[in-house]
mmCIF file of C-alpha atoms in Angstrom:
data_model
loop_
_atom_site.group_PDB
_atom_site.id
_atom_site.type_symbol
_atom_site.label_atom_id
_atom_site.label_comp_id
_atom_site.label_asym_id
_atom_site.label_seq_id
_atom_site.Cartn_x
_atom_site.Cartn_y
_atom_site.Cartn_z
ATOM 1 C CA MET A 81 5.917 -19.768 0.212
ATOM 2 C CA GLY A 82 4.562 -17.407 -2.913
ATOM 3 C CA TYR A 83 6.708 -14.826 -2.896
ATOM 4 C CA LYS A 84 10.974 -14.159 -3.504
ATOM 5 C CA LYS A 85 12.397 -13.240 -0.498
ATOM 6 C CA ILE A 86 14.500 -10.578 -2.587
ATOM 7 C CA THR A 87 16.793 -9.427 0.488
ATOM 8 C CA GLU A 88 18.705 -13.055 1.478
ATOM 9 C CA THR A 89 18.892 -13.066 -2.787
ATOM 10 C CA SER A 90 23.149 -13.478 -3.314
ATOM 11 C CA SER A 91 24.749 -10.149 -3.906
ATOM 12 C CA ASN A 92 25.533 -9.026 -6.982
ATOM 13 C CA HIS A 93 28.989 -8.805 -6.351
ATOM 14 C CA ASP A 94 31.377 -11.204 -5.146
ATOM 15 C CA ASN A 95 35.228 -12.252 -3.465
ATOM 16 C CA LEU A 96 34.566 -8.772 -1.711
ATOM 17 C CA GLU A 97 36.875 -9.619 0.902
ATOM 18 C CA LEU A 98 39.567 -9.044 -2.414
ATOM 19 C CA LEU A 99 38.589 -6.029 -3.693
ATOM 20 C CA ASP A 100 40.528 -2.820 -2.671
ATOM 21 C CA THR A 101 38.814 -0.254 -0.386
ATOM 22 C CA ALA A 102 37.694 2.807 -2.606
ATOM 23 C CA THR A 103 36.691 -0.732 -5.326
ATOM 24 C CA ILE A 104 33.951 -1.531 -2.308
ATOM 25 C CA LEU A 105 32.986 2.057 -2.037
ATOM 26 C CA GLN A 106 32.000 2.726 -5.221
ATOM 27 C CA LYS A 107 30.322 -0.794 -5.302
ATOM 28 C CA MET A 108 28.374 0.328 -2.860
ATOM 29 C CA ASN A 109 27.489 3.435 -4.107
ATOM 30 C CA GLU A 110 26.380 1.791 -7.537
ATOM 31 C CA GLU A 111 23.887 -0.075 -5.244
ATOM 32 C CA ASP A 112 22.864 2.836 -3.384
ATOM 33 C CA LYS A 113 21.918 4.454 -6.598
ATOM 34 C CA LYS A 114 19.508 2.140 -6.940
ATOM 35 C CA VAL A 115 17.321 2.833 -3.662
ATOM 36 C CA ALA A 116 15.487 5.921 -4.950
ATOM 37 C CA ASP A 117 14.032 4.724 -8.158
ATOM 38 C CA ALA A 118 13.096 1.523 -6.045
ATOM 39 C CA VAL A 119 11.528 4.246 -3.959
ATOM 40 C CA ALA A 120 9.607 6.445 -6.251
ATOM 41 C CA LEU A 121 7.738 3.261 -7.956
ATOM 42 C CA MET A 122 5.811 3.507 -4.382
ATOM 43 C CA ILE A 123 4.588 7.162 -4.271
ATOM 44 C CA PRO A 124 1.177 6.245 -5.538
ATOM 45 C CA GLN A 125 0.925 4.032 -2.026
ATOM 46 C CA ILE A 126 2.985 6.509 0.102
ATOM 47 C CA THR A 127 0.379 8.877 -1.033
ATOM 48 C CA LYS A 128 -2.897 7.244 0.109
ATOM 49 C CA LEU A 129 -1.486 6.681 3.351
ATOM 50 C CA VAL A 130 -0.232 9.773 3.648
ATOM 51 C CA ASP A 131 -3.617 11.317 2.886
ATOM 52 C CA ALA A 132 -5.383 8.342 5.647
ATOM 53 C CA LEU A 133 -2.972 9.924 8.255
ATOM 54 C CA VAL A 134 -4.107 13.419 7.122
ATOM 55 C CA GLU A 135 -8.077 12.708 7.860
ATOM 56 C CA ARG A 136 -7.090 10.767 10.836
ATOM 57 C CA PHE A 137 -4.686 13.172 12.542
ATOM 58 C CA SER A 138 -7.086 16.148 12.226
ATOM 59 C CA ASN A 139 -9.667 13.973 14.809
ATOM 60 C CA GLY A 140 -6.707 13.797 17.069
ATOM 61 C CA GLY A 141 -5.357 10.486 15.844
ATOM 62 C CA ARG A 142 -1.438 9.010 15.870
ATOM 63 C CA LEU A 143 1.106 6.792 14.061
ATOM 64 C CA PHE A 144 2.508 4.375 15.433
ATOM 65 C CA TYR A 145 5.658 2.329 13.429
ATOM 66 C CA ILE A 146 6.282 -1.648 15.048
ATOM 67 C CA GLY A 147 9.253 -2.821 14.038
ATOM 68 C CA ALA A 148 12.799 -5.163 14.949
ATOM 69 C CA GLY A 149 16.135 -4.502 14.945
ATOM 70 C CA THR A 150 16.858 -1.996 12.049
ATOM 71 C CA SER A 151 13.372 -1.202 10.850
ATOM 72 C CA GLY A 152 11.942 -0.668 14.911
ATOM 73 C CA ARG A 153 14.977 1.511 15.179
ATOM 74 C CA LEU A 154 14.564 3.687 11.573
ATOM 75 C CA GLY A 155 10.842 3.791 13.064
ATOM 76 C CA ILE A 156 11.872 4.823 16.556
ATOM 77 C CA LEU A 157 14.323 7.576 14.894
ATOM 78 C CA ASP A 158 11.577 9.019 12.832
ATOM 79 C CA ALA A 159 9.240 9.019 15.309
ATOM 80 C CA SER A 160 11.973 10.902 17.611
ATOM 81 C CA GLU A 161 12.213 13.567 15.478
ATOM 82 C CA ILE A 162 8.876 15.095 15.201
ATOM 83 C CA PRO A 163 8.621 16.897 18.233
ATOM 84 C CA PRO A 164 11.974 18.940 17.693
ATOM 85 C CA THR A 165 11.299 19.760 14.214
ATOM 86 C CA PHE A 166 7.772 20.173 14.136
ATOM 87 C CA GLY A 167 6.950 20.953 17.911
ATOM 88 C CA MET A 168 4.083 18.425 17.491
ATOM 89 C CA PRO A 169 3.814 16.505 21.084
ATOM 90 C CA HIS A 170 5.429 13.255 21.435
ATOM 91 C CA GLU A 171 2.678 11.008 21.850
ATOM 92 C CA ARG A 172 1.275 11.855 18.383
ATOM 93 C CA VAL A 173 3.588 9.708 16.338
ATOM 94 C CA VAL A 174 5.099 6.512 18.536
ATOM 95 C CA GLY A 175 8.146 4.314 17.378
ATOM 96 C CA LEU A 176 8.167 0.823 19.128
ATOM 97 C CA ILE A 177 10.484 -1.727 18.976
ATOM 98 C CA ALA A 178 10.215 -5.874 19.870
ATOM 99 C CA GLY A 179 12.182 -5.826 22.953
ATOM 100 C CA GLY A 180 11.521 -2.370 24.415
ATOM 101 C CA ASP A 181 13.856 0.637 24.813
ATOM 102 C CA VAL A 182 16.446 -1.834 25.392
ATOM 103 C CA ALA A 183 16.067 -2.760 22.058
ATOM 104 C CA ILE A 184 17.231 0.407 20.788
ATOM 105 C CA ARG A 185 21.217 -0.557 21.142
ATOM 106 C CA LYS A 186 21.657 -4.056 21.714
ATOM 107 C CA ALA A 187 19.640 -7.045 19.843
ATOM 108 C CA VAL A 188 16.946 -8.771 22.327
ATOM 109 C CA GLU A 189 17.341 -12.591 21.422
ATOM 110 C CA ASN A 190 13.942 -14.009 20.383
ATOM 111 C CA ALA A 191 12.223 -10.691 20.457
ATOM 112 C CA GLU A 192 11.147 -10.161 17.087
ATOM 113 C CA ASP A 193 9.423 -13.906 17.331
ATOM 114 C CA ASP A 194 6.451 -13.152 19.428
ATOM 115 C CA THR A 195 3.380 -12.461 18.044
ATOM 116 C CA GLU A 196 1.137 -11.305 20.569
ATOM 117 C CA GLN A 197 3.410 -8.848 22.105
ATOM 118 C CA ALA A 198 3.334 -5.607 19.719
ATOM 119 C CA TRP A 199 -0.442 -5.755 20.209
ATOM 120 C CA ILE A 200 0.111 -5.745 24.279
ATOM 121 C CA ASP A 201 2.904 -2.337 23.163
ATOM 122 C CA LEU A 202 0.029 -0.720 21.816
ATOM 123 C CA SER A 203 -2.721 -1.579 24.017
ATOM 124 C CA GLU A 204 -0.254 0.487 26.541
ATOM 125 C CA HIS A 205 -0.917 3.854 24.354
ATOM 126 C CA ALA A 206 -5.103 2.795 23.923
ATOM 127 C CA ILE A 207 -5.204 2.876 20.138
ATOM 128 C CA ASP A 208 -8.370 2.994 18.643
ATOM 129 C CA GLN A 209 -9.843 3.283 15.328
ATOM 130 C CA ASN A 210 -8.184 7.072 15.069
ATOM 131 C CA ASP A 211 -5.168 5.749 14.258
ATOM 132 C CA VAL A 212 -2.592 4.400 12.012
ATOM 133 C CA VAL A 213 -0.358 1.873 12.771
ATOM 134 C CA VAL A 214 2.564 1.261 10.082
ATOM 135 C CA GLY A 215 4.675 -2.173 10.469
ATOM 136 C CA ILE A 216 8.169 -1.967 9.192
ATOM 137 C CA ALA A 217 10.015 -5.507 8.001
ATOM 138 C CA ALA A 218 12.615 -5.959 4.934
ATOM 139 C CA SER A 219 12.243 -9.384 5.447
ATOM 140 C CA GLY A 220 8.336 -9.219 5.431
ATOM 141 C CA THR A 221 7.607 -11.708 7.620
ATOM 142 C CA THR A 222 8.229 -10.702 11.109
ATOM 143 C CA PRO A 223 6.060 -12.126 13.761
ATOM 144 C CA TYR A 224 5.598 -9.278 16.017
ATOM 145 C CA VAL A 225 5.414 -6.747 13.195
ATOM 146 C CA ILE A 226 3.122 -9.809 11.613
ATOM 147 C CA GLY A 227 1.204 -9.550 14.747
ATOM 148 C CA GLY A 228 0.580 -5.962 15.649
ATOM 149 C CA LEU A 229 -0.729 -5.446 12.316
ATOM 150 C CA ARG A 230 -3.112 -8.456 11.976
ATOM 151 C CA LYS A 231 -4.463 -7.386 15.459
ATOM 152 C CA ALA A 232 -4.552 -3.683 14.705
ATOM 153 C CA ARG A 233 -6.646 -4.813 11.406
ATOM 154 C CA ALA A 234 -8.986 -6.674 13.760
ATOM 155 C CA HIS A 235 -9.253 -3.413 15.675
ATOM 156 C CA GLY A 236 -10.900 -1.978 12.782
ATOM 157 C CA ILE A 237 -7.050 0.584 12.707
ATOM 158 C CA LEU A 238 -5.556 1.254 9.511
ATOM 159 C CA THR A 239 -2.192 -0.749 8.573
ATOM 160 C CA ALA A 240 -0.117 0.194 6.412
ATOM 161 C CA CYS A 241 3.861 -1.622 6.266
ATOM 162 C CA ILE A 242 6.692 -0.672 4.445
ATOM 163 C CA THR A 243 8.527 -4.145 3.609
ATOM 164 C CA ASN A 244 11.377 -5.279 0.555
ATOM 165 C CA ASN A 245 10.127 -8.425 -0.194
ATOM 166 C CA PRO A 246 6.594 -7.701 -2.609
ATOM 167 C CA GLN A 247 4.104 -10.135 -1.830
ATOM 168 C CA SER A 248 5.619 -11.273 1.591
ATOM 169 C CA PRO A 249 3.394 -12.540 4.270
ATOM 170 C CA ILE A 250 3.607 -8.759 5.764
ATOM 171 C CA THR A 251 1.680 -7.306 2.633
ATOM 172 C CA GLU A 252 -1.259 -9.205 3.547
ATOM 173 C CA VAL A 253 -2.209 -7.828 6.741
ATOM 174 C CA ALA A 254 -1.531 -4.161 5.395
ATOM 175 C CA ASP A 255 -4.234 -2.251 4.061
ATOM 176 C CA ILE A 256 -1.689 -0.001 2.057
ATOM 177 C CA PRO A 257 1.129 -2.012 1.433
ATOM 178 C CA ILE A 258 4.458 -0.090 0.394
ATOM 179 C CA GLU A 259 6.605 -2.785 -1.146
ATOM 180 C CA VAL A 260 10.345 -1.368 -2.175
ATOM 181 C CA ASN A 261 12.234 -3.715 -4.453
ATOM 182 C CA VAL A 262 15.857 -2.642 -4.066
ATOM 183 C CA GLY A 263 16.969 -5.947 -5.225
ATOM 184 C CA PRO A 264 19.886 -8.184 -3.701
ATOM 185 C CA GLU A 265 22.324 -6.393 -0.512
ATOM 186 C CA PHE A 266 25.791 -5.786 -1.618
ATOM 187 C CA VAL A 267 26.667 -8.066 1.465
ATOM 188 C CA THR A 268 24.388 -10.819 1.289
ATOM 189 C CA GLY A 269 21.255 -10.318 3.737
ATOM 190 C CA SER A 270 22.363 -7.324 4.844
ATOM 191 C CA THR A 271 18.783 -5.656 5.397
ATOM 192 C CA ARG A 272 20.564 -2.892 6.612
ATOM 193 C CA MET A 273 22.114 -1.440 3.834
ATOM 194 C CA LYS A 274 19.921 -0.798 0.699
ATOM 195 C CA SER A 275 16.938 -1.583 2.606
ATOM 196 C CA GLY A 276 17.339 0.171 5.311
ATOM 197 C CA THR A 277 17.997 3.227 3.112
ATOM 198 C CA SER A 278 15.069 2.679 1.807
ATOM 199 C CA GLN A 279 12.746 2.517 4.953
ATOM 200 C CA LYS A 280 14.973 5.659 6.181
ATOM 201 C CA LEU A 281 13.606 7.639 2.756
ATOM 202 C CA VAL A 282 10.109 6.217 3.147
ATOM 203 C CA LEU A 283 9.296 6.918 6.473
ATOM 204 C CA ASN A 284 10.841 11.255 6.002
ATOM 205 C CA MET A 285 8.299 11.324 3.172
ATOM 206 C CA ILE A 286 5.331 10.191 5.598
ATOM 207 C CA SER A 287 5.874 11.734 8.357
ATOM 208 C CA THR A 288 7.663 15.065 6.540
ATOM 209 C CA ALA A 289 4.799 15.511 3.830
ATOM 210 C CA LEU A 290 2.404 14.749 6.772
ATOM 211 C CA MET A 291 3.602 17.525 9.077
ATOM 212 C CA ILE A 292 3.919 19.639 5.928
ATOM 213 C CA LYS A 293 -0.387 18.532 5.059
ATOM 214 C CA ILE A 294 -1.550 19.663 8.369
ATOM 215 C CA GLY A 295 0.428 23.122 8.305
ATOM 216 C CA ARG A 296 3.791 22.551 10.408
ATOM 217 C CA VAL A 297 5.388 23.730 7.886
ATOM 218 C CA LYS A 298 4.824 27.181 6.001
ATOM 219 C CA GLY A 299 6.688 27.872 2.872
ATOM 220 C CA ASN A 300 9.435 25.381 2.971
ATOM 221 C CA LYS A 301 10.485 26.386 6.992
ATOM 222 C CA MET A 302 9.832 24.332 10.321
ATOM 223 C CA VAL A 303 8.241 27.097 11.929
ATOM 224 C CA ASN A 304 7.227 24.789 14.784
ATOM 225 C CA MET A 305 10.682 23.441 15.437
ATOM 226 C CA GLN A 306 11.608 23.404 19.456
ATOM 227 C CA LEU A 307 13.856 26.283 20.227
ATOM 228 C CA THR A 308 16.486 23.803 22.152
ATOM 229 C CA ASN A 309 20.024 25.149 21.192
ATOM 230 C CA GLU A 310 21.655 28.318 20.179
ATOM 231 C CA LYS A 311 21.692 26.662 16.349
ATOM 232 C CA LEU A 312 17.903 26.527 16.514
ATOM 233 C CA VAL A 313 17.337 29.901 17.835
ATOM 234 C CA ASP A 314 20.120 31.351 15.400
ATOM 235 C CA ARG A 315 17.794 29.595 12.109
ATOM 236 C CA GLY A 316 14.246 30.536 13.722
ATOM 237 C CA THR A 317 16.062 34.156 13.763
ATOM 238 C CA ARG A 318 17.296 33.916 10.019
ATOM 239 C CA TYR A 319 13.897 32.972 9.247
ATOM 240 C CA ILE A 320 11.848 35.866 10.735
ATOM 241 C CA VAL A 321 14.347 38.394 9.168
ATOM 242 C CA GLU A 322 13.435 36.749 5.828
ATOM 243 C CA GLY A 323 10.019 36.066 6.312
ATOM 244 C CA LEU A 324 9.419 40.122 7.817
ATOM 245 C CA GLY A 325 12.017 41.944 6.028
ATOM 246 C CA VAL A 326 13.379 42.975 9.951
ATOM 247 C CA SER A 327 16.568 43.340 11.556
ATOM 248 C CA TYR A 328 18.789 40.401 12.903
ATOM 249 C CA ASP A 329 17.849 41.723 16.625
ATOM 250 C CA GLU A 330 14.530 42.669 16.152
ATOM 251 C CA ALA A 331 13.950 39.167 14.152
ATOM 252 C CA GLU A 332 15.464 37.368 17.753
ATOM 253 C CA ARG A 333 13.651 39.912 20.319
ATOM 254 C CA LEU A 334 10.511 38.945 18.414
ATOM 255 C CA LEU A 335 11.133 35.040 18.736
ATOM 256 C CA LYS A 336 12.184 34.875 22.318
ATOM 257 C CA LYS A 337 9.178 37.180 23.016
ATOM 258 C CA TYR A 338 6.424 35.062 21.080
ATOM 259 C CA GLY A 339 8.713 31.444 21.966
ATOM 260 C CA SER A 340 8.243 29.937 18.053
ATOM 261 C CA VAL A 341 9.055 31.335 14.331
ATOM 262 C CA LYS A 342 5.444 30.696 13.505
ATOM 263 C CA LYS A 343 3.581 32.922 16.581
ATOM 264 C CA ALA A 344 6.875 35.877 15.516
ATOM 265 C CA LEU A 345 5.587 35.543 12.604
ATOM 266 C CA GLU A 346 2.294 35.866 13.131
ATOM 267 C CA LYS A 347 1.890 38.617 15.694
ATOM 268 C CA GLY A 348 4.898 40.720 13.200
ATOM 269 C CA VAL A 349 2.812 40.780 10.146
ATOM 270 C CA GLN A 350 -0.636 42.016 12.498
ATOM 271 C CA ASN A 351 1.858 44.898 14.266
#
């Protein structure tokens, strides 16, 4: 093994069970403060990925996340938030988890050890060279993810990875490796903590920057969000008030007439 498995390194803190509650929380927070700085070092790599995604999305390409356990769940979370936030079809950003949908809520024994299943899962979506596959694995050794990336790469599909162990095996099958070294976890080996937080930050950056670059945001507003509840209708109405300088009632009327903030702003300006 030519790399150090940082995610399994002993915590910087010990005798946790002897600490009072406030001290536990303070020490956890001290560790969490390191995460954003570790992510910042990866901005050049994340930039490469986003720019490659923008190019492929313009040709109808898609983004696939593959992962197991916490990593898989975070990929599914990010993918599931794209349609309501940016009004994109569900099939443009897809999250896949080892063990299938049941694994979102419950661990599926040995699912992550199958090196072939990820490619089977990806193939069900007729994946092709317009698409991008991002493997998420804190350890950098998850067979499900590595197997999927290896097969994708062999088929000429761009691959990337998000891992917390630099130079781990997953980086060898990723065209764009994103290696976020957050150091040892507060509870040794519990990668749902700092590693998971770093993955969430990186996923936010990838998908949000992509959506901005392909025109799903105007100014700083989610003008393509789905209007699925009263809170979002109110938010959209206020965006139109600000954008067009009309009354709240008129903005609400335009929103309901045109069905989206973006269309209401465009039609309102024309009128």
